Amino acid sequence: MRQTALTMALAALLTTATAQAQDISHWPDPKKNSPEKIEQNIFFAENSTAVDERQALKVGYVAQWAAENPSATIVLTGYADAATGRKRQNMAISERRAMAVKKALVSLGVDERRIVVDQKGALVQPFANNDDNRVVVMRAEAN
C-alpha cells in the first residue's frame, strides 16, 4: 500500500510538471537500475524554503530510489549563500530548507527515521557560484 501511495504521489508530481520532466529524462529508472549511491541537489530561491515543482521532481526521484533501497539512510545537508544574511540567519534558513526537503520525502512515503538532517549555513560553500549555494544536498548509499 505504501508503494502505491508513493507511485500515485510521483505520478501527480510528474503530471503537474511535464515541462520540467524533459530535464530529468537522462536519470535512470530506479525500478530498472537502482544505483548504489545517489546524490541530488535541491536548489532554492533567495530567502526561500519552498521546494518548487522542478526541485520536487528530484525529491520524488530520491523517494523512489529510497523505496528500492529500504535500508539506506538519506543525509540532507542544507546550505545558504554567503552574500545574503548573517551567520545565525543563514544557519536557520539552511536548516529550514533541509527540513522542507525532509517533509517532502516523508510525504512521499520515506520513513523519517531514515533521514538525517544537517545544516552548514554559509560556513561551507559547496559551489563556486554563490546563488547555487542556496541548496540542500541529498546523499544516500545502499547498504
N, C-alpha and C. Protein backbone atom coordinates (compact mmCIF):
# COMPACT_ATOMS: atom_id res chain seq x y z
N MET A 1 0.83 -1.18 0.00
CA MET A 1 0.00 0.00 0.00
C MET A 1 0.87 1.25 0.00
N ARG A 2 1.97 1.22 0.76
CA ARG A 2 2.85 2.37 0.82
C ARG A 2 3.47 2.65 -0.55
N GLN A 3 3.83 1.59 -1.27
CA GLN A 3 4.38 1.73 -2.61
C GLN A 3 3.35 2.36 -3.54
N THR A 4 2.08 1.98 -3.40
CA THR A 4 1.03 2.55 -4.23
C THR A 4 0.88 4.04 -3.97
N ALA A 5 0.92 4.46 -2.72
CA ALA A 5 0.82 5.88 -2.38
C ALA A 5 2.01 6.64 -2.97
N LEU A 6 3.18 6.06 -2.89
CA LEU A 6 4.37 6.68 -3.46
C LEU A 6 4.22 6.82 -4.97
N THR A 7 3.76 5.77 -5.63
CA THR A 7 3.58 5.81 -7.07
C THR A 7 2.56 6.88 -7.46
N MET A 8 1.47 6.98 -6.72
CA MET A 8 0.45 7.98 -7.00
C MET A 8 0.99 9.40 -6.80
N ALA A 9 1.76 9.60 -5.72
CA ALA A 9 2.33 10.92 -5.47
C ALA A 9 3.31 11.32 -6.56
N LEU A 10 4.13 10.37 -6.99
CA LEU A 10 5.08 10.66 -8.07
C LEU A 10 4.35 10.95 -9.38
N ALA A 11 3.29 10.23 -9.65
CA ALA A 11 2.51 10.48 -10.86
C ALA A 11 1.91 11.88 -10.83
N ALA A 12 1.42 12.30 -9.67
CA ALA A 12 0.86 13.65 -9.54
C ALA A 12 1.93 14.71 -9.76
N LEU A 13 3.12 14.49 -9.21
CA LEU A 13 4.21 15.44 -9.42
C LEU A 13 4.56 15.54 -10.90
N LEU A 14 4.65 14.41 -11.56
CA LEU A 14 5.02 14.41 -12.97
C LEU A 14 3.94 15.03 -13.84
N THR A 15 2.69 14.85 -13.48
CA THR A 15 1.59 15.43 -14.23
C THR A 15 1.63 16.95 -14.16
N THR A 16 1.93 17.50 -12.98
CA THR A 16 1.92 18.95 -12.81
C THR A 16 3.19 19.60 -13.32
N ALA A 17 4.19 18.82 -13.65
CA ALA A 17 5.47 19.40 -14.07
C ALA A 17 6.00 18.75 -15.34
N THR A 18 5.14 18.53 -16.31
CA THR A 18 5.58 17.82 -17.51
C THR A 18 6.64 18.59 -18.28
N ALA A 19 6.60 19.90 -18.26
CA ALA A 19 7.62 20.68 -18.97
C ALA A 19 9.01 20.42 -18.39
N GLN A 20 9.08 20.26 -17.09
CA GLN A 20 10.37 20.02 -16.47
C GLN A 20 10.80 18.57 -16.59
N ALA A 21 9.89 17.68 -16.92
CA ALA A 21 10.23 16.26 -16.99
C ALA A 21 11.33 16.00 -18.03
N GLN A 22 11.38 16.81 -19.06
CA GLN A 22 12.42 16.63 -20.07
C GLN A 22 13.80 16.84 -19.46
N ASP A 23 13.90 17.71 -18.46
CA ASP A 23 15.18 17.99 -17.83
C ASP A 23 15.75 16.77 -17.11
N ILE A 24 14.90 15.81 -16.73
CA ILE A 24 15.37 14.66 -15.97
C ILE A 24 15.29 13.37 -16.78
N SER A 25 15.10 13.49 -18.09
CA SER A 25 14.93 12.29 -18.90
C SER A 25 16.17 11.40 -18.89
N HIS A 26 17.32 11.95 -18.55
CA HIS A 26 18.54 11.15 -18.52
C HIS A 26 18.73 10.40 -17.20
N TRP A 27 17.88 10.64 -16.22
CA TRP A 27 18.01 9.94 -14.94
C TRP A 27 17.60 8.49 -15.12
N PRO A 28 18.29 7.57 -14.44
CA PRO A 28 17.91 6.17 -14.55
C PRO A 28 16.59 5.88 -13.84
N ASP A 29 15.87 4.91 -14.33
CA ASP A 29 14.64 4.46 -13.69
C ASP A 29 15.02 3.55 -12.53
N PRO A 30 14.72 3.96 -11.28
CA PRO A 30 15.14 3.13 -10.14
C PRO A 30 14.59 1.71 -10.17
N LYS A 31 13.46 1.48 -10.83
CA LYS A 31 12.92 0.13 -10.90
C LYS A 31 13.79 -0.76 -11.80
N LYS A 32 14.47 -0.16 -12.76
CA LYS A 32 15.31 -0.92 -13.67
C LYS A 32 16.76 -0.94 -13.24
N ASN A 33 17.22 0.15 -12.67
CA ASN A 33 18.63 0.30 -12.35
C ASN A 33 18.78 1.15 -11.10
N SER A 34 18.74 0.55 -9.95
CA SER A 34 18.89 1.29 -8.71
C SER A 34 20.37 1.44 -8.39
N PRO A 35 20.91 2.64 -8.49
CA PRO A 35 22.33 2.82 -8.23
C PRO A 35 22.68 2.56 -6.78
N GLU A 36 23.93 2.26 -6.53
CA GLU A 36 24.36 2.02 -5.16
C GLU A 36 24.43 3.31 -4.35
N LYS A 37 24.61 4.41 -5.04
CA LYS A 37 24.67 5.72 -4.39
C LYS A 37 23.78 6.68 -5.15
N ILE A 38 23.30 7.68 -4.44
CA ILE A 38 22.51 8.71 -5.10
C ILE A 38 22.87 10.05 -4.46
N GLU A 39 22.90 11.08 -5.29
CA GLU A 39 23.09 12.45 -4.79
C GLU A 39 22.29 13.38 -5.69
N GLN A 40 21.49 14.20 -5.08
CA GLN A 40 20.72 15.19 -5.81
C GLN A 40 20.82 16.52 -5.07
N ASN A 41 20.86 17.61 -5.82
CA ASN A 41 20.90 18.95 -5.24
C ASN A 41 19.55 19.61 -5.43
N ILE A 42 18.97 20.05 -4.34
CA ILE A 42 17.68 20.74 -4.37
C ILE A 42 17.96 22.22 -4.17
N PHE A 43 17.74 23.01 -5.22
CA PHE A 43 18.06 24.43 -5.19
C PHE A 43 16.85 25.26 -4.77
N PHE A 44 17.13 26.40 -4.14
CA PHE A 44 16.09 27.28 -3.61
C PHE A 44 16.30 28.71 -4.11
N ALA A 45 15.21 29.45 -4.16
CA ALA A 45 15.28 30.88 -4.47
C ALA A 45 15.83 31.62 -3.25
N GLU A 46 16.29 32.82 -3.47
CA GLU A 46 16.83 33.62 -2.38
C GLU A 46 15.79 33.80 -1.27
N ASN A 47 16.22 33.58 -0.04
CA ASN A 47 15.40 33.76 1.16
C ASN A 47 14.14 32.88 1.14
N SER A 48 14.22 31.72 0.50
CA SER A 48 13.07 30.83 0.39
C SER A 48 13.38 29.45 0.94
N THR A 49 12.34 28.82 1.47
CA THR A 49 12.44 27.43 1.90
C THR A 49 11.45 26.55 1.14
N ALA A 50 10.83 27.09 0.10
CA ALA A 50 9.84 26.35 -0.67
C ALA A 50 10.51 25.47 -1.72
N VAL A 51 10.08 24.23 -1.79
CA VAL A 51 10.56 23.29 -2.81
C VAL A 51 9.67 23.49 -4.03
N ASP A 52 10.23 24.05 -5.11
CA ASP A 52 9.40 24.30 -6.30
C ASP A 52 9.18 23.01 -7.09
N GLU A 53 8.35 23.10 -8.14
CA GLU A 53 7.97 21.89 -8.89
C GLU A 53 9.16 21.17 -9.50
N ARG A 54 10.09 21.91 -10.07
CA ARG A 54 11.25 21.27 -10.72
C ARG A 54 12.09 20.52 -9.68
N GLN A 55 12.29 21.15 -8.54
CA GLN A 55 13.07 20.51 -7.48
C GLN A 55 12.28 19.35 -6.86
N ALA A 56 10.97 19.46 -6.82
CA ALA A 56 10.13 18.37 -6.29
C ALA A 56 10.29 17.10 -7.10
N LEU A 57 10.55 17.24 -8.39
CA LEU A 57 10.79 16.05 -9.21
C LEU A 57 12.03 15.31 -8.73
N LYS A 58 13.06 16.06 -8.35
CA LYS A 58 14.28 15.43 -7.83
C LYS A 58 14.01 14.74 -6.50
N VAL A 59 13.20 15.39 -5.65
CA VAL A 59 12.83 14.78 -4.37
C VAL A 59 12.07 13.49 -4.63
N GLY A 60 11.15 13.52 -5.60
CA GLY A 60 10.40 12.32 -5.95
C GLY A 60 11.29 11.21 -6.46
N TYR A 61 12.30 11.57 -7.22
CA TYR A 61 13.25 10.58 -7.72
C TYR A 61 13.98 9.90 -6.56
N VAL A 62 14.42 10.70 -5.59
CA VAL A 62 15.12 10.14 -4.42
C VAL A 62 14.17 9.28 -3.59
N ALA A 63 12.93 9.70 -3.44
CA ALA A 63 11.95 8.90 -2.70
C ALA A 63 11.73 7.55 -3.38
N GLN A 64 11.68 7.56 -4.69
CA GLN A 64 11.51 6.30 -5.43
C GLN A 64 12.75 5.43 -5.24
N TRP A 65 13.93 6.03 -5.31
CA TRP A 65 15.17 5.29 -5.09
C TRP A 65 15.18 4.71 -3.68
N ALA A 66 14.73 5.49 -2.69
CA ALA A 66 14.70 5.02 -1.30
C ALA A 66 13.76 3.83 -1.14
N ALA A 67 12.66 3.83 -1.87
CA ALA A 67 11.73 2.70 -1.81
C ALA A 67 12.40 1.43 -2.33
N GLU A 68 13.30 1.58 -3.29
CA GLU A 68 14.02 0.43 -3.85
C GLU A 68 15.21 0.02 -2.98
N ASN A 69 15.59 0.88 -2.03
CA ASN A 69 16.74 0.63 -1.15
C ASN A 69 16.31 0.88 0.30
N PRO A 70 15.47 0.02 0.86
CA PRO A 70 14.84 0.29 2.16
C PRO A 70 15.78 0.37 3.36
N SER A 71 17.02 -0.06 3.21
CA SER A 71 17.94 0.03 4.35
C SER A 71 18.83 1.28 4.27
N ALA A 72 18.72 2.04 3.21
CA ALA A 72 19.57 3.22 3.03
C ALA A 72 19.10 4.37 3.92
N THR A 73 20.06 5.12 4.42
CA THR A 73 19.79 6.35 5.17
C THR A 73 20.08 7.52 4.24
N ILE A 74 19.20 8.51 4.24
CA ILE A 74 19.35 9.69 3.40
C ILE A 74 19.86 10.83 4.27
N VAL A 75 20.94 11.45 3.85
CA VAL A 75 21.51 12.59 4.58
C VAL A 75 21.19 13.86 3.81
N LEU A 76 20.54 14.80 4.47
CA LEU A 76 20.20 16.09 3.88
C LEU A 76 21.07 17.15 4.54
N THR A 77 21.84 17.88 3.73
CA THR A 77 22.69 18.93 4.26
C THR A 77 22.27 20.25 3.63
N GLY A 78 21.81 21.18 4.47
CA GLY A 78 21.35 22.47 3.99
C GLY A 78 22.47 23.50 4.01
N TYR A 79 22.45 24.36 3.01
CA TYR A 79 23.44 25.43 2.87
C TYR A 79 22.73 26.75 2.59
N ALA A 80 23.46 27.84 2.71
CA ALA A 80 22.95 29.18 2.39
C ALA A 80 24.05 29.92 1.63
N ASP A 81 23.64 30.90 0.82
CA ASP A 81 24.65 31.67 0.10
C ASP A 81 25.32 32.66 1.06
N ALA A 82 26.55 32.99 0.75
CA ALA A 82 27.35 33.84 1.64
C ALA A 82 27.01 35.32 1.52
N ALA A 83 26.34 35.71 0.44
CA ALA A 83 26.08 37.13 0.20
C ALA A 83 24.82 37.65 0.90
N THR A 84 23.99 36.76 1.40
CA THR A 84 22.72 37.17 2.00
C THR A 84 22.65 36.72 3.45
N GLY A 85 22.26 37.62 4.32
CA GLY A 85 22.02 37.27 5.71
C GLY A 85 23.26 37.17 6.57
N ARG A 86 22.99 37.11 7.86
CA ARG A 86 24.05 36.94 8.86
C ARG A 86 24.21 35.46 9.18
N LYS A 87 25.26 35.17 9.94
CA LYS A 87 25.59 33.77 10.25
C LYS A 87 24.39 33.03 10.86
N ARG A 88 23.75 33.61 11.85
CA ARG A 88 22.61 32.96 12.52
C ARG A 88 21.44 32.76 11.55
N GLN A 89 21.16 33.79 10.74
CA GLN A 89 20.07 33.69 9.76
C GLN A 89 20.37 32.60 8.73
N ASN A 90 21.60 32.55 8.26
CA ASN A 90 21.98 31.55 7.26
C ASN A 90 21.90 30.14 7.82
N MET A 91 22.30 29.98 9.07
CA MET A 91 22.21 28.66 9.70
C MET A 91 20.74 28.24 9.82
N ALA A 92 19.89 29.19 10.22
CA ALA A 92 18.46 28.88 10.39
C ALA A 92 17.80 28.54 9.05
N ILE A 93 18.08 29.32 8.01
CA ILE A 93 17.43 29.05 6.72
C ILE A 93 17.95 27.75 6.12
N SER A 94 19.22 27.44 6.33
CA SER A 94 19.73 26.17 5.79
C SER A 94 19.05 25.00 6.49
N GLU A 95 18.77 25.12 7.78
CA GLU A 95 18.05 24.06 8.49
C GLU A 95 16.60 23.97 8.01
N ARG A 96 15.93 25.11 7.83
CA ARG A 96 14.54 25.10 7.35
C ARG A 96 14.44 24.50 5.94
N ARG A 97 15.43 24.78 5.11
CA ARG A 97 15.44 24.18 3.77
C ARG A 97 15.58 22.66 3.86
N ALA A 98 16.50 22.19 4.68
CA ALA A 98 16.68 20.74 4.84
C ALA A 98 15.41 20.10 5.41
N MET A 99 14.77 20.78 6.34
CA MET A 99 13.52 20.25 6.92
C MET A 99 12.40 20.23 5.89
N ALA A 100 12.37 21.21 4.98
CA ALA A 100 11.36 21.22 3.91
C ALA A 100 11.55 20.02 2.98
N VAL A 101 12.79 19.70 2.68
CA VAL A 101 13.07 18.53 1.84
C VAL A 101 12.71 17.25 2.59
N LYS A 102 13.03 17.20 3.87
CA LYS A 102 12.65 16.03 4.68
C LYS A 102 11.14 15.85 4.67
N LYS A 103 10.40 16.92 4.87
CA LYS A 103 8.94 16.86 4.88
C LYS A 103 8.42 16.33 3.53
N ALA A 104 9.03 16.79 2.43
CA ALA A 104 8.62 16.33 1.11
C ALA A 104 8.90 14.84 0.94
N LEU A 105 10.06 14.38 1.40
CA LEU A 105 10.39 12.95 1.32
C LEU A 105 9.42 12.12 2.14
N VAL A 106 9.12 12.57 3.35
CA VAL A 106 8.19 11.84 4.22
C VAL A 106 6.80 11.80 3.58
N SER A 107 6.38 12.90 2.95
CA SER A 107 5.07 12.91 2.29
C SER A 107 5.00 11.92 1.14
N LEU A 108 6.16 11.54 0.62
CA LEU A 108 6.22 10.56 -0.47
C LEU A 108 6.48 9.14 0.03
N GLY A 109 6.41 8.95 1.35
CA GLY A 109 6.48 7.60 1.90
C GLY A 109 7.80 7.19 2.51
N VAL A 110 8.79 8.07 2.54
CA VAL A 110 10.07 7.72 3.15
C VAL A 110 9.94 7.85 4.67
N ASP A 111 10.31 6.83 5.39
CA ASP A 111 10.25 6.83 6.85
C ASP A 111 11.21 7.90 7.39
N GLU A 112 10.68 8.81 8.20
CA GLU A 112 11.51 9.92 8.69
C GLU A 112 12.71 9.45 9.52
N ARG A 113 12.64 8.23 10.05
CA ARG A 113 13.79 7.71 10.82
C ARG A 113 14.98 7.39 9.92
N ARG A 114 14.75 7.34 8.62
CA ARG A 114 15.82 7.08 7.65
C ARG A 114 16.49 8.36 7.16
N ILE A 115 16.03 9.50 7.65
CA ILE A 115 16.52 10.79 7.14
C ILE A 115 17.29 11.52 8.23
N VAL A 116 18.50 11.91 7.92
CA VAL A 116 19.36 12.68 8.82
C VAL A 116 19.47 14.09 8.26
N VAL A 117 19.23 15.10 9.12
CA VAL A 117 19.27 16.49 8.68
C VAL A 117 20.49 17.18 9.30
N ASP A 118 21.21 17.90 8.46
CA ASP A 118 22.37 18.68 8.90
C ASP A 118 22.29 20.04 8.22
N GLN A 119 22.89 21.04 8.83
CA GLN A 119 22.92 22.35 8.21
C GLN A 119 24.30 22.97 8.38
N LYS A 120 24.72 23.66 7.33
CA LYS A 120 26.04 24.29 7.34
C LYS A 120 25.94 25.81 7.24
N GLY A 121 24.75 26.34 6.96
CA GLY A 121 24.62 27.78 6.77
C GLY A 121 25.50 28.20 5.60
N ALA A 122 26.23 29.31 5.79
CA ALA A 122 27.16 29.77 4.76
C ALA A 122 28.60 29.47 5.15
N LEU A 123 28.78 28.65 6.20
CA LEU A 123 30.13 28.32 6.65
C LEU A 123 30.91 27.55 5.61
N VAL A 124 30.20 26.71 4.86
CA VAL A 124 30.79 25.92 3.79
C VAL A 124 30.03 26.27 2.52
N GLN A 125 30.74 26.48 1.44
CA GLN A 125 30.12 26.80 0.16
C GLN A 125 30.45 25.68 -0.83
N PRO A 126 29.49 24.78 -1.09
CA PRO A 126 29.79 23.64 -1.95
C PRO A 126 29.97 23.99 -3.43
N PHE A 127 29.49 25.17 -3.86
CA PHE A 127 29.56 25.56 -5.26
C PHE A 127 30.27 26.90 -5.42
N ALA A 128 30.93 27.08 -6.55
CA ALA A 128 31.64 28.33 -6.83
C ALA A 128 30.67 29.48 -7.06
N ASN A 129 29.54 29.21 -7.72
CA ASN A 129 28.53 30.24 -7.96
C ASN A 129 27.73 30.45 -6.67
N ASN A 130 27.78 31.65 -6.12
CA ASN A 130 27.13 31.94 -4.85
C ASN A 130 25.65 31.56 -4.83
N ASP A 131 24.90 31.85 -5.91
CA ASP A 131 23.47 31.55 -5.94
C ASP A 131 23.19 30.06 -5.83
N ASP A 132 24.11 29.22 -6.32
CA ASP A 132 23.93 27.78 -6.25
C ASP A 132 24.07 27.24 -4.83
N ASN A 133 24.55 28.06 -3.91
CA ASN A 133 24.73 27.61 -2.52
C ASN A 133 23.45 27.70 -1.70
N ARG A 134 22.35 28.13 -2.31
CA ARG A 134 21.03 28.05 -1.67
C ARG A 134 20.50 26.66 -2.00
N VAL A 135 20.99 25.67 -1.28
CA VAL A 135 20.79 24.29 -1.72
C VAL A 135 20.69 23.34 -0.53
N VAL A 136 20.00 22.23 -0.76
CA VAL A 136 20.07 21.08 0.15
C VAL A 136 20.64 19.95 -0.71
N VAL A 137 21.73 19.39 -0.24
CA VAL A 137 22.35 18.26 -0.91
C VAL A 137 21.81 16.98 -0.26
N MET A 138 21.23 16.12 -1.09
CA MET A 138 20.72 14.83 -0.61
C MET A 138 21.69 13.75 -1.04
N ARG A 139 22.15 12.96 -0.08
CA ARG A 139 23.08 11.87 -0.38
C ARG A 139 22.59 10.59 0.32
N ALA A 140 22.78 9.48 -0.36
CA ALA A 140 22.44 8.19 0.24
C ALA A 140 23.25 7.09 -0.44
N GLU A 141 23.50 6.02 0.30
CA GLU A 141 24.15 4.83 -0.23
C GLU A 141 23.34 3.62 0.17
N ALA A 142 23.20 2.71 -0.78
CA ALA A 142 22.51 1.46 -0.48
C ALA A 142 23.41 0.62 0.43
N ASN A 143 22.81 -0.02 1.39
CA ASN A 143 23.57 -0.86 2.32
C ASN A 143 23.58 -2.31 1.86
